Amino acid sequence: MAAPERAFLHALAKKYLIGAAGARGCNELGPTGGLSKRDTIKQTSLDLLEHVVLQDAGVEHAGAEGAILAAAPRIEELDLTGNPLGGWEVVLAIASELRSLRFLSLVRVVLPRDVPSAAAIGSSFGALRTLVLNETGLTFASACAMCVHLPQLEELQLGDHDIELRHAVDEGGWIFARSLASTFPALRALLLENARVSRWSDAWALRLLPCLETLSLNKNPIDTVEYPRSADGAGGEGGVGGEGGEGGEGGEGAQDVPFAKLQHLFMLESHLADWRHVDQFDRFPALREVRSVHATPPYATPRPPAVSYTHLRAHETDSYP
């Protein structure tokens, strides 16, 4: 039998309910993890909660069915970082009772790579807009398999472990890039920080995301950036960065402008090798901001004097000579 003190509502009450003496404390809970009858008056404070942070709170299960919905139906943002939830079943059980849930953080929650069914995802995350999956062990392919059932998702964070993006790109080629456009039709921000992304050609696979405005590749050892001069980014250039990209496959049309809406690109602690790659930033059609502070001196040779510094000021790029 699941321990009642490990239920979601127990952790919620312990942190957010205020006792008669005015001190935060754990109110008595029923045997299944729901609030007991003596707490019905105090339940009003939970009913008003919209933003909840329960990091490392020891939550292991959802408790009695319907208890969360009855006690705290207004929660919109939920941080469950570091809780031993044990898998998707508990996550879905909690989320399914939070009908207004727009933000969910599962940082350091170990999750299986086999994702739940489409019906389970849709019924539990119908209002979700932001999903944080750092340090969960999920690969990029697993995240895609899940997010394809969340067309409304606007922000995804996946990093601090190897997300195996290289494997997904090598397996799918330009078709993979095309499929991402339908997997993430509304995604505006994608944060793949410290995700073991080592090739620009892997990041290039993200170029057709139709609404992408912010891309963070911080703490990834990328040493090149290439943006083909051709309008569609496919064919005629023999690939991206000489790494076996999509050139010549004819899979994309002239209407497919790479990174068409990207405005903010973060590459802190990247390993850009020379000025030629820095200058590629000028080719992105909508780019307004670049952040790229390097952990080590990035350039073996000084910048050629004939090359303009205009793009450094325009893109607010840091730490260049």
Short mmCIF file of C-alpha atoms in Angstrom, two decimals:
data_model
loop_
_atom_site.label_atom_id
_atom_site.label_comp_id
_atom_site.label_asym_id
_atom_site.label_seq_id
_atom_site.Cartn_x
_atom_site.Cartn_y
_atom_site.Cartn_z
CA MET A 1 0.00 0.00 0.00
CA ALA A 2 1.33 3.43 -0.93
CA ALA A 3 2.41 5.43 2.10
CA PRO A 4 0.02 8.39 2.63
CA GLU A 5 2.89 10.66 3.67
CA ARG A 6 4.34 10.18 0.16
CA ALA A 7 1.22 11.45 -1.58
CA PHE A 8 1.16 14.65 -3.63
CA LEU A 9 -1.40 16.36 -1.39
CA HIS A 10 0.57 15.54 1.73
CA ALA A 11 3.58 17.43 0.35
CA LEU A 12 1.32 20.25 -0.83
CA ALA A 13 -0.33 20.63 2.58
CA LYS A 14 2.99 20.39 4.41
CA LYS A 15 4.35 23.34 2.48
CA TYR A 16 1.33 25.51 1.80
CA LEU A 17 -1.31 25.01 4.50
CA ILE A 18 -1.01 27.30 7.51
CA GLY A 19 -2.03 25.90 10.89
CA ALA A 20 -4.15 27.64 13.50
CA ALA A 21 -1.01 29.02 15.16
CA GLY A 22 0.05 30.62 11.94
CA ALA A 23 2.98 28.31 11.32
CA ARG A 24 3.39 26.16 8.26
CA GLY A 25 2.82 22.54 9.09
CA CYS A 26 1.44 19.24 7.89
CA ASN A 27 -2.28 18.88 8.47
CA GLU A 28 -3.84 15.49 9.05
CA LEU A 29 -4.40 13.52 5.88
CA GLY A 30 -6.70 10.65 5.17
CA PRO A 31 -5.30 7.12 4.79
CA THR A 32 -5.12 7.39 0.98
CA GLY A 33 -3.39 10.74 0.86
CA GLY A 34 -6.47 12.94 0.48
CA LEU A 35 -7.33 15.73 2.92
CA SER A 36 -9.29 14.51 5.94
CA LYS A 37 -12.68 15.97 6.87
CA ARG A 38 -11.17 18.07 9.64
CA ASP A 39 -9.23 20.00 6.99
CA THR A 40 -12.17 21.05 4.84
CA ILE A 41 -12.02 24.66 6.04
CA LYS A 42 -8.27 24.95 5.58
CA GLN A 43 -8.66 23.42 2.14
CA THR A 44 -9.58 26.88 0.85
CA SER A 45 -5.90 27.96 0.88
CA LEU A 46 -4.97 25.07 -1.39
CA ASP A 47 -7.89 25.92 -3.63
CA LEU A 48 -6.31 29.29 -4.34
CA LEU A 49 -2.88 27.93 -5.31
CA GLU A 50 -1.81 28.57 -8.89
CA HIS A 51 2.01 28.31 -8.73
CA VAL A 52 3.41 25.35 -6.81
CA VAL A 53 7.04 24.38 -6.16
CA LEU A 54 7.58 20.97 -4.57
CA GLN A 55 11.25 20.30 -5.19
CA ASP A 56 12.71 17.20 -3.52
CA ALA A 57 9.51 16.80 -1.51
CA GLY A 58 9.50 12.99 -1.51
CA VAL A 59 6.33 12.68 -3.62
CA GLU A 60 5.88 9.09 -4.83
CA HIS A 61 2.21 8.86 -5.83
CA ALA A 62 -0.88 10.91 -6.62
CA GLY A 63 -3.06 9.68 -3.75
CA ALA A 64 -6.76 8.97 -3.93
CA GLU A 65 -8.37 9.52 -7.31
CA GLY A 66 -10.04 12.92 -7.47
CA ALA A 67 -8.41 14.24 -4.31
CA ILE A 68 -6.06 16.65 -6.08
CA LEU A 69 -8.83 18.01 -8.30
CA ALA A 70 -11.03 18.58 -5.26
CA ALA A 71 -8.35 20.24 -3.14
CA ALA A 72 -6.22 22.26 -5.58
CA PRO A 73 -7.94 22.62 -8.97
CA ARG A 74 -6.37 25.97 -9.91
CA ILE A 75 -2.72 24.94 -10.15
CA GLU A 76 -1.25 26.26 -13.41
CA GLU A 77 2.48 25.89 -12.77
CA LEU A 78 3.98 22.86 -11.02
CA ASP A 79 7.63 22.14 -10.24
CA LEU A 80 8.22 18.51 -9.19
CA THR A 81 12.01 18.60 -9.46
CA GLY A 82 13.78 15.71 -7.80
CA ASN A 83 10.76 13.71 -6.65
CA PRO A 84 10.91 9.87 -6.84
CA LEU A 85 7.77 9.58 -8.96
CA GLY A 86 8.88 6.29 -10.47
CA GLY A 87 7.65 6.85 -14.01
CA TRP A 88 4.99 8.27 -16.28
CA GLU A 89 2.04 6.64 -14.52
CA VAL A 90 2.37 8.85 -11.44
CA VAL A 91 3.11 11.97 -13.50
CA LEU A 92 -0.03 11.44 -15.58
CA ALA A 93 -2.14 10.66 -12.52
CA ILE A 94 -1.20 13.99 -10.95
CA ALA A 95 -1.45 16.04 -14.14
CA SER A 96 -4.80 14.56 -15.16
CA GLU A 97 -6.42 16.24 -12.15
CA LEU A 98 -4.86 19.63 -12.83
CA ARG A 99 -7.03 20.82 -15.71
CA SER A 100 -5.34 24.24 -15.90
CA LEU A 101 -1.74 22.99 -15.83
CA ARG A 102 0.35 25.07 -18.25
CA PHE A 103 3.88 24.57 -16.87
CA LEU A 104 5.42 21.33 -15.61
CA SER A 105 8.98 20.76 -14.47
CA LEU A 106 10.24 17.19 -14.03
CA VAL A 107 13.93 17.96 -13.59
CA ARG A 108 15.85 15.02 -12.08
CA VAL A 109 12.81 12.77 -12.29
CA VAL A 110 13.99 9.54 -13.91
CA LEU A 111 11.55 8.65 -16.69
CA PRO A 112 11.40 5.61 -18.99
CA ARG A 113 12.03 6.24 -22.68
CA ASP A 114 8.84 4.40 -23.63
CA VAL A 115 6.30 7.21 -23.59
CA PRO A 116 2.60 6.89 -22.64
CA SER A 117 -0.22 6.46 -25.12
CA ALA A 118 -1.60 9.35 -27.13
CA ALA A 119 -4.89 9.22 -25.21
CA ALA A 120 -3.15 9.37 -21.83
CA ILE A 121 -0.95 12.28 -22.88
CA GLY A 122 -3.82 14.24 -24.38
CA SER A 123 -6.12 13.78 -21.40
CA SER A 124 -3.43 14.72 -18.86
CA PHE A 125 -1.65 17.58 -20.61
CA GLY A 126 -4.41 19.26 -22.56
CA ALA A 127 -3.49 22.78 -21.40
CA LEU A 128 0.29 22.31 -21.12
CA ARG A 129 2.46 24.98 -22.76
CA THR A 130 5.89 24.47 -21.13
CA LEU A 131 7.56 21.14 -20.35
CA VAL A 132 10.93 20.85 -18.58
CA LEU A 133 12.63 17.46 -18.90
CA ASN A 134 16.22 18.18 -17.91
CA GLU A 135 18.14 15.31 -16.29
CA THR A 136 15.33 12.86 -16.93
CA GLY A 137 17.33 10.55 -19.20
CA LEU A 138 14.89 11.00 -22.09
CA THR A 139 16.35 11.13 -25.59
CA PHE A 140 15.29 13.70 -28.15
CA ALA A 141 13.50 10.95 -30.06
CA SER A 142 11.51 9.97 -26.94
CA ALA A 143 10.58 13.59 -26.32
CA CYS A 144 9.37 13.87 -29.92
CA ALA A 145 7.30 10.71 -29.58
CA MET A 146 5.56 12.31 -26.63
CA CYS A 147 5.29 15.89 -27.86
CA VAL A 148 3.71 14.90 -31.15
CA HIS A 149 0.56 14.51 -29.04
CA LEU A 150 1.01 18.01 -27.57
CA PRO A 151 0.58 20.31 -30.59
CA GLN A 152 -0.07 23.26 -28.29
CA LEU A 153 3.39 23.06 -26.63
CA GLU A 154 5.29 26.36 -26.80
CA GLU A 155 8.47 25.62 -24.82
CA LEU A 156 10.53 22.47 -24.31
CA GLN A 157 13.62 22.12 -22.15
CA LEU A 158 15.66 18.94 -22.54
CA GLY A 159 19.25 18.75 -21.40
CA ASP A 160 21.89 18.13 -18.74
CA HIS A 161 22.23 14.61 -20.14
CA ASP A 162 22.92 13.01 -23.51
CA ILE A 163 19.72 13.46 -25.52
CA GLU A 164 21.21 11.50 -28.45
CA LEU A 165 20.26 14.12 -31.04
CA ARG A 166 23.09 12.92 -33.28
CA HIS A 167 21.54 9.45 -33.46
CA ALA A 168 18.10 10.85 -34.36
CA VAL A 169 19.58 13.04 -37.11
CA ASP A 170 21.70 10.25 -38.57
CA GLU A 171 18.70 7.92 -38.64
CA GLY A 172 16.23 10.36 -40.16
CA GLY A 173 18.22 12.71 -42.40
CA TRP A 174 16.28 15.58 -43.98
CA ILE A 175 13.02 13.68 -43.41
CA PHE A 176 13.65 14.04 -39.67
CA ALA A 177 13.87 17.82 -40.04
CA ARG A 178 10.60 17.83 -41.97
CA SER A 179 8.87 15.67 -39.34
CA LEU A 180 9.87 18.06 -36.56
CA ALA A 181 7.78 20.78 -38.17
CA SER A 182 4.64 18.72 -37.62
CA THR A 183 5.77 17.43 -34.22
CA PHE A 184 6.21 20.96 -32.83
CA PRO A 185 3.83 23.22 -34.79
CA ALA A 186 3.62 25.85 -32.02
CA LEU A 187 7.03 25.55 -30.32
CA ARG A 188 8.55 28.98 -29.73
CA ALA A 189 11.43 28.13 -27.39
CA LEU A 190 13.70 25.08 -27.39
CA LEU A 191 16.41 24.75 -24.74
CA LEU A 192 18.90 21.95 -25.35
CA GLU A 193 21.56 22.93 -22.83
CA ASN A 194 24.45 20.65 -21.89
CA ALA A 195 22.82 18.01 -24.07
CA ARG A 196 25.99 16.56 -25.68
CA VAL A 197 25.22 18.19 -29.03
CA SER A 198 28.62 18.34 -30.71
CA ARG A 199 27.80 19.00 -34.40
CA TRP A 200 26.15 22.02 -35.99
CA SER A 201 24.60 19.63 -38.50
CA ASP A 202 22.57 18.19 -35.61
CA ALA A 203 21.28 21.62 -34.61
CA TRP A 204 20.58 22.31 -38.30
CA ALA A 205 17.92 19.60 -38.17
CA LEU A 206 15.84 22.07 -36.13
CA ARG A 207 15.76 24.65 -38.93
CA LEU A 208 12.18 24.00 -40.12
CA LEU A 209 10.42 24.44 -36.78
CA PRO A 210 7.80 26.93 -37.98
CA CYS A 211 7.42 29.08 -34.85
CA LEU A 212 10.85 28.76 -33.23
CA GLU A 213 12.02 32.13 -31.87
CA THR A 214 14.50 31.10 -29.15
CA LEU A 215 17.09 28.33 -29.36
CA SER A 216 19.53 27.67 -26.53
CA LEU A 217 22.52 25.43 -27.19
CA ASN A 218 24.48 26.52 -24.14
CA LYS A 219 27.26 24.25 -22.88
CA ASN A 220 27.42 22.15 -26.05
CA PRO A 221 30.83 21.66 -27.73
CA ILE A 222 29.75 22.93 -31.15
CA ASP A 223 32.75 24.28 -33.06
CA THR A 224 31.13 25.32 -36.35
CA VAL A 225 28.13 27.31 -37.55
CA GLU A 226 27.04 27.15 -41.18
CA TYR A 227 24.09 28.90 -42.83
CA PRO A 228 23.99 28.14 -46.60
CA ARG A 229 23.64 31.11 -48.93
CA SER A 230 20.85 29.41 -50.86
CA ALA A 231 17.40 30.53 -49.77
CA ASP A 232 16.10 27.05 -48.96
CA GLY A 233 19.23 25.62 -47.33
CA ALA A 234 19.07 22.40 -49.35
CA GLY A 235 20.96 21.31 -52.44
CA GLY A 236 23.90 22.85 -54.19
CA GLU A 237 26.06 23.21 -51.08
CA GLY A 238 26.98 19.60 -50.46
CA GLY A 239 25.58 19.53 -46.96
CA VAL A 240 26.04 21.63 -43.84
CA GLY A 241 29.52 22.28 -42.54
CA GLY A 242 30.99 19.41 -44.53
CA GLU A 243 29.49 16.90 -42.12
CA GLY A 244 27.23 14.95 -44.40
CA GLY A 245 24.22 17.23 -44.27
CA GLU A 246 21.20 17.34 -46.51
CA GLY A 247 22.68 18.99 -49.60
CA GLY A 248 21.56 17.60 -52.92
CA GLU A 249 18.71 15.49 -51.56
CA GLY A 250 16.04 17.81 -52.89
CA GLY A 251 13.84 17.29 -49.85
CA GLU A 252 13.02 20.92 -49.16
CA GLY A 253 11.46 23.64 -51.24
CA ALA A 254 12.23 27.31 -51.75
CA GLN A 255 9.54 28.22 -49.22
CA ASP A 256 11.47 26.49 -46.44
CA VAL A 257 13.68 29.28 -45.13
CA PRO A 258 15.93 27.80 -42.41
CA PHE A 259 15.28 29.23 -38.94
CA ALA A 260 12.86 31.69 -40.51
CA LYS A 261 11.62 33.15 -37.21
CA LEU A 262 14.62 32.55 -34.95
CA GLN A 263 15.39 35.76 -33.03
CA HIS A 264 17.48 34.59 -30.07
CA LEU A 265 20.36 32.11 -30.26
CA PHE A 266 22.35 31.19 -27.16
CA MET A 267 25.63 29.31 -27.49
CA LEU A 268 27.41 29.99 -24.19
CA GLU A 269 30.53 27.86 -23.72
CA SER A 270 30.56 26.77 -27.34
CA HIS A 271 33.79 25.98 -29.19
CA LEU A 272 33.54 28.06 -32.37
CA ALA A 273 36.79 27.59 -34.20
CA ASP A 274 37.28 30.77 -36.21
CA TRP A 275 35.72 34.02 -37.42
CA ARG A 276 34.22 32.39 -40.51
CA HIS A 277 31.71 30.62 -38.30
CA VAL A 278 30.94 33.74 -36.27
CA ASP A 279 30.06 35.59 -39.47
CA GLN A 280 27.40 32.99 -40.28
CA PHE A 281 25.12 34.66 -37.74
CA ASP A 282 24.55 37.50 -40.22
CA ARG A 283 22.79 35.11 -42.60
CA PHE A 284 19.96 34.15 -40.23
CA PRO A 285 16.99 36.15 -41.56
CA ALA A 286 15.36 37.19 -38.27
CA LEU A 287 18.17 36.87 -35.73
CA ARG A 288 18.31 39.77 -33.27
CA GLU A 289 20.41 38.41 -30.42
CA VAL A 290 23.34 36.03 -30.07
CA ARG A 291 24.96 35.11 -26.78
CA SER A 292 28.20 33.21 -27.10
CA VAL A 293 30.68 33.49 -24.24
CA HIS A 294 33.42 30.91 -24.59
CA ALA A 295 34.96 28.79 -21.87
CA THR A 296 38.31 28.91 -23.70
CA PRO A 297 39.82 31.40 -26.19
CA PRO A 298 37.89 30.56 -29.38
CA TYR A 299 40.16 31.75 -32.15
CA ALA A 300 43.58 30.56 -33.19
CA THR A 301 44.02 33.50 -35.57
CA PRO A 302 43.10 37.19 -35.23
CA ARG A 303 40.10 38.55 -37.02
CA PRO A 304 40.92 39.78 -40.56
CA PRO A 305 40.89 43.61 -40.47
CA ALA A 306 38.69 43.87 -43.57
CA VAL A 307 35.76 42.13 -41.88
CA SER A 308 33.14 44.38 -40.29
CA TYR A 309 32.26 44.23 -36.57
CA THR A 310 28.70 45.43 -37.22
CA HIS A 311 27.06 42.07 -36.54
CA LEU A 312 28.70 41.87 -33.11
CA ARG A 313 26.97 45.05 -32.00
CA ALA A 314 23.70 44.19 -33.71
CA HIS A 315 23.50 40.74 -32.17
CA GLU A 316 24.89 41.72 -28.76
CA THR A 317 27.45 38.94 -29.02
CA ASP A 318 29.81 38.79 -26.05
CA SER A 319 33.52 38.13 -25.56
CA TYR A 320 34.87 38.50 -29.10
CA PRO A 321 38.29 40.11 -29.59
#
